[in-house]
Amino acid sequence: MLQGLTADTATDRILESVLSGNRLSVDDAFELYQNGDFLKIQLAAREIRNRKVNPAIASYTAFRVVNYTNFCNVECTFCSFMDEIGSGKGYVLTEDEIVKKMEEALEVGADQMFLQGGVDPRIPFDYYLGVMRAVKEKLGKHIHIRAFSPVELMNMEAITGLPLEEVLRTLKQAGLDSVPGAGAEILTDRMRNILSPKKATSEQWIHVMETCHREGLPGSANIVWGSEETRHEVIEHLDLIRNLQDRTGGFHSFIPWTFQKQTKKFYVRNVPAQEYLKVLGICRLFFDNITHIETSLMVLGQGVGQIALHSGADDISSIVIEENVLRSYGIKSEEKARIFLSESGFLPMRRDFNYTYREPELTLG
Ligand code: SF4
């Protein structure tokens, strides 16, 4: 028994069971969300974190977000980034502009590009291939390109008429290294109808991600909550991701986020820090098959991020060089990331996308 847990209550017994190595069931995860003691969940989550990764370290990485276009026909109710196709207001970055953005990022130490944009069927498939080839040819093969959410990939499937597998293989040959788990939000059809009825359904999202993993394109997964979802739907989302991970093992990490108020069309409630940290702790306990839990400093800020690292998270995601979609509390330089992690009580560790640490002798196993 972990000191601080008394096994007096039903939720204490659930935590004790997880700490003994049993998988957290959907019902028990819901019970923890509803009735679990906040501090005991954090304690158990921290213990599991420390069994999976070196307790002394917390990691970070550095990438530049490049939003290649803001034209989009999906119309997610929460998005203030998109411009309607034909509105004449939007932009599509040229190959040269994207290479230049990555060049600037390299100069300040970022070696990963997160390429993402709206869905514009007018953009030809060759554009995506050309951008990735240009970045790799001009800046080096070591630049990691992480790109395209399921809805963007489905658009490429539609415009080319090719099967998804073929689309992915072609993108990979052009330089795609991994995919983000973007666009998942809440994977229940009720919520997706509220959020973005034109976006990939839960089933389509899972199908695209599973195909990416099978084609050798790993990624991360996330949840974004804090709207009209129920607690059952939060756990249902986690369960879909865990089941997919059981089948493919393609997720390196999981990131819990909360919605930001961006438009009037979409209800956003203020998720309290206590609830954010509780859900993050439940994620750590639930995902016995995902090694890393990331906390995002961009949404709830650095104070909450520090506590998150003691509540189950082991990574602060990244130094983000550019982020058009969210108001940002993110860290903008490597030096600041290292100071932040040291002040949080950890040895800062830079990692790459695959969670290979720069100082491997300090890592577990
Ligand atoms: S979130 Fe992405 S897919 Fe949705 S409207 Fe905005 S740009 Fe389009």
mmCIF file of C-alpha atoms in Angstrom, residues 68-217:
data_model
loop_
_atom_site.group_PDB
_atom_site.id
_atom_site.type_symbol
_atom_site.label_atom_id
_atom_site.label_comp_id
_atom_site.label_asym_id
_atom_site.label_seq_id
_atom_site.Cartn_x
_atom_site.Cartn_y
_atom_site.Cartn_z
ATOM 1 C CA TYR A 68 0.152 25.975 -44.173
ATOM 2 C CA THR A 69 -3.351 27.290 -44.886
ATOM 3 C CA ASN A 70 -6.276 28.669 -42.962
ATOM 4 C CA PHE A 71 -8.782 27.990 -45.716
ATOM 5 C CA CYS A 72 -11.080 25.275 -44.464
ATOM 6 C CA ASN A 73 -14.455 23.773 -45.303
ATOM 7 C CA VAL A 74 -14.964 21.850 -42.063
ATOM 8 C CA GLU A 75 -16.374 24.650 -39.900
ATOM 9 C CA CYS A 76 -15.677 23.314 -36.412
ATOM 10 C CA THR A 77 -17.777 25.426 -34.051
ATOM 11 C CA PHE A 78 -14.823 26.096 -31.737
ATOM 12 C CA CYS A 79 -12.398 27.305 -34.432
ATOM 13 C CA SER A 80 -11.535 30.951 -34.979
ATOM 14 C CA PHE A 81 -8.576 30.159 -37.211
ATOM 15 C CA MET A 82 -10.304 29.185 -40.455
ATOM 16 C CA ASP A 83 -11.410 31.369 -43.353
ATOM 17 C CA GLU A 84 -14.135 30.123 -45.639
ATOM 18 C CA ILE A 85 -12.998 28.898 -49.028
ATOM 19 C CA GLY A 86 -13.807 31.633 -51.520
ATOM 20 C CA SER A 87 -13.873 34.340 -48.837
ATOM 21 C CA GLY A 88 -10.749 35.861 -50.363
ATOM 22 C CA LYS A 89 -9.317 36.447 -46.888
ATOM 23 C CA GLY A 90 -7.305 33.315 -46.240
ATOM 24 C CA TYR A 91 -3.792 32.257 -47.187
ATOM 25 C CA VAL A 92 -1.854 29.275 -48.462
ATOM 26 C CA LEU A 93 1.867 29.354 -47.660
ATOM 27 C CA THR A 94 4.272 28.684 -50.499
ATOM 28 C CA GLU A 95 6.955 26.002 -50.349
ATOM 29 C CA ASP A 96 9.594 28.731 -49.933
ATOM 30 C CA GLU A 97 7.710 30.400 -47.087
ATOM 31 C CA ILE A 98 7.451 27.096 -45.240
ATOM 32 C CA VAL A 99 11.155 26.309 -45.741
ATOM 33 C CA LYS A 100 12.008 29.793 -44.444
ATOM 34 C CA LYS A 101 9.883 29.306 -41.337
ATOM 35 C CA MET A 102 11.673 26.028 -40.618
ATOM 36 C CA GLU A 103 15.047 27.649 -41.262
ATOM 37 C CA GLU A 104 14.264 30.253 -38.588
ATOM 38 C CA ALA A 105 13.143 27.482 -36.238
ATOM 39 C CA LEU A 106 16.401 25.570 -36.783
ATOM 40 C CA GLU A 107 18.362 28.678 -35.860
ATOM 41 C CA VAL A 108 16.681 28.760 -32.453
ATOM 42 C CA GLY A 109 17.096 25.031 -31.882
ATOM 43 C CA ALA A 110 13.857 23.395 -33.088
ATOM 44 C CA ASP A 111 14.335 20.295 -35.196
ATOM 45 C CA GLN A 112 10.727 19.219 -35.686
ATOM 46 C CA MET A 113 8.040 20.679 -37.911
ATOM 47 C CA PHE A 114 4.396 20.275 -37.059
ATOM 48 C CA LEU A 115 2.651 20.934 -40.357
ATOM 49 C CA GLN A 116 -1.061 21.375 -40.116
ATOM 50 C CA GLY A 117 -3.779 23.403 -41.778
ATOM 51 C CA GLY A 118 -7.375 23.653 -42.791
ATOM 52 C CA VAL A 119 -9.075 21.380 -45.293
ATOM 53 C CA ASP A 120 -9.064 22.922 -48.749
ATOM 54 C CA PRO A 121 -9.817 20.489 -51.578
ATOM 55 C CA ARG A 122 -8.444 23.018 -54.098
ATOM 56 C CA ILE A 123 -4.892 22.368 -52.848
ATOM 57 C CA PRO A 124 -3.405 19.578 -54.969
ATOM 58 C CA PHE A 125 -1.799 16.504 -53.386
ATOM 59 C CA ASP A 126 1.510 17.496 -54.999
ATOM 60 C CA TYR A 127 1.594 20.608 -52.820
ATOM 61 C CA TYR A 128 1.921 18.492 -49.638
ATOM 62 C CA LEU A 129 4.538 16.261 -51.221
ATOM 63 C CA GLY A 130 6.488 19.251 -52.547
ATOM 64 C CA VAL A 131 6.551 20.986 -49.163
ATOM 65 C CA MET A 132 7.906 17.953 -47.351
ATOM 66 C CA ARG A 133 10.498 17.173 -50.018
ATOM 67 C CA ALA A 134 11.667 20.789 -50.031
ATOM 68 C CA VAL A 135 12.077 20.878 -46.237
ATOM 69 C CA LYS A 136 14.049 17.631 -46.179
ATOM 70 C CA GLU A 137 16.167 18.474 -49.236
ATOM 71 C CA LYS A 138 16.992 22.033 -48.237
ATOM 72 C CA LEU A 139 17.287 21.675 -44.466
ATOM 73 C CA GLY A 140 18.273 18.071 -43.921
ATOM 74 C CA LYS A 141 16.745 14.648 -43.502
ATOM 75 C CA HIS A 142 17.085 14.903 -39.732
ATOM 76 C CA ILE A 143 14.209 17.408 -39.573
ATOM 77 C CA HIS A 144 11.290 15.475 -38.177
ATOM 78 C CA ILE A 145 8.039 16.177 -40.010
ATOM 79 C CA ARG A 146 4.893 15.525 -38.068
ATOM 80 C CA ALA A 147 1.882 16.422 -40.107
ATOM 81 C CA PHE A 148 -1.802 16.115 -40.964
ATOM 82 C CA SER A 149 -4.754 15.263 -38.797
ATOM 83 C CA PRO A 150 -7.198 12.522 -39.860
ATOM 84 C CA VAL A 151 -9.556 15.014 -41.505
ATOM 85 C CA GLU A 152 -6.706 16.380 -43.668
ATOM 86 C CA LEU A 153 -5.691 12.854 -44.620
ATOM 87 C CA MET A 154 -9.292 11.999 -45.521
ATOM 88 C CA ASN A 155 -9.334 15.061 -47.766
ATOM 89 C CA MET A 156 -6.200 13.775 -49.536
ATOM 90 C CA GLU A 157 -7.877 10.402 -49.976
ATOM 91 C CA ALA A 158 -10.859 12.167 -51.574
ATOM 92 C CA ILE A 159 -8.897 14.454 -53.904
ATOM 93 C CA THR A 160 -6.560 11.708 -55.148
ATOM 94 C CA GLY A 161 -9.087 8.871 -55.270
ATOM 95 C CA LEU A 162 -6.355 6.665 -53.791
ATOM 96 C CA PRO A 163 -6.821 4.276 -50.862
ATOM 97 C CA LEU A 164 -5.633 5.742 -47.566
ATOM 98 C CA GLU A 165 -2.735 3.257 -47.361
ATOM 99 C CA GLU A 166 -1.421 4.504 -50.711
ATOM 100 C CA VAL A 167 -1.807 8.151 -49.685
ATOM 101 C CA LEU A 168 0.177 7.470 -46.505
ATOM 102 C CA ARG A 169 2.935 5.569 -48.290
ATOM 103 C CA THR A 170 3.353 8.408 -50.779
ATOM 104 C CA LEU A 171 3.467 10.994 -47.992
ATOM 105 C CA LYS A 172 6.018 8.881 -46.143
ATOM 106 C CA GLN A 173 8.230 8.646 -49.197
ATOM 107 C CA ALA A 174 8.073 12.433 -49.506
ATOM 108 C CA GLY A 175 9.259 12.872 -45.911
ATOM 109 C CA LEU A 176 6.365 12.415 -43.478
ATOM 110 C CA ASP A 177 7.725 10.923 -40.233
ATOM 111 C CA SER A 178 4.730 10.882 -37.915
ATOM 112 C CA VAL A 179 1.188 12.122 -37.434
ATOM 113 C CA PRO A 180 -0.293 14.240 -34.658
ATOM 114 C CA GLY A 181 -3.302 12.934 -32.797
ATOM 115 C CA ALA A 182 -5.057 16.132 -33.709
ATOM 116 C CA GLY A 183 -8.744 16.552 -34.311
ATOM 117 C CA ALA A 184 -9.805 13.929 -31.786
ATOM 118 C CA GLU A 185 -11.381 16.346 -29.297
ATOM 119 C CA ILE A 186 -14.038 14.028 -27.803
ATOM 120 C CA LEU A 187 -14.539 10.796 -29.687
ATOM 121 C CA THR A 188 -18.258 10.304 -29.238
ATOM 122 C CA ASP A 189 -20.661 10.939 -32.060
ATOM 123 C CA ARG A 190 -22.981 13.049 -29.908
ATOM 124 C CA MET A 191 -20.158 15.465 -29.099
ATOM 125 C CA ARG A 192 -18.769 15.449 -32.627
ATOM 126 C CA ASN A 193 -22.151 16.518 -33.914
ATOM 127 C CA ILE A 194 -21.985 19.485 -31.585
ATOM 128 C CA LEU A 195 -18.319 20.301 -32.228
ATOM 129 C CA SER A 196 -17.892 19.700 -35.909
ATOM 130 C CA PRO A 197 -20.559 17.730 -37.758
ATOM 131 C CA LYS A 198 -18.514 17.848 -40.972
ATOM 132 C CA LYS A 199 -15.372 16.432 -39.399
ATOM 133 C CA ALA A 200 -14.289 12.797 -39.190
ATOM 134 C CA THR A 201 -16.661 10.679 -37.083
ATOM 135 C CA SER A 202 -15.189 8.795 -34.127
ATOM 136 C CA GLU A 203 -15.061 5.651 -36.221
ATOM 137 C CA GLN A 204 -13.318 7.428 -39.101
ATOM 138 C CA TRP A 205 -10.808 9.079 -36.740
ATOM 139 C CA ILE A 206 -9.921 5.698 -35.218
ATOM 140 C CA HIS A 207 -9.733 4.066 -38.658
ATOM 141 C CA VAL A 208 -7.360 6.728 -40.048
ATOM 142 C CA MET A 209 -5.148 6.650 -36.968
ATOM 143 C CA GLU A 210 -5.028 2.856 -36.949
ATOM 144 C CA THR A 211 -4.054 2.846 -40.630
ATOM 145 C CA CYS A 212 -1.312 5.421 -39.937
ATOM 146 C CA HIS A 213 0.109 3.235 -37.185
ATOM 147 C CA ARG A 214 0.004 0.141 -39.397
ATOM 148 C CA GLU A 215 1.815 2.079 -42.142
ATOM 149 C CA GLY A 216 4.629 2.966 -39.724
ATOM 150 C CA LEU A 217 3.498 6.482 -38.838
#
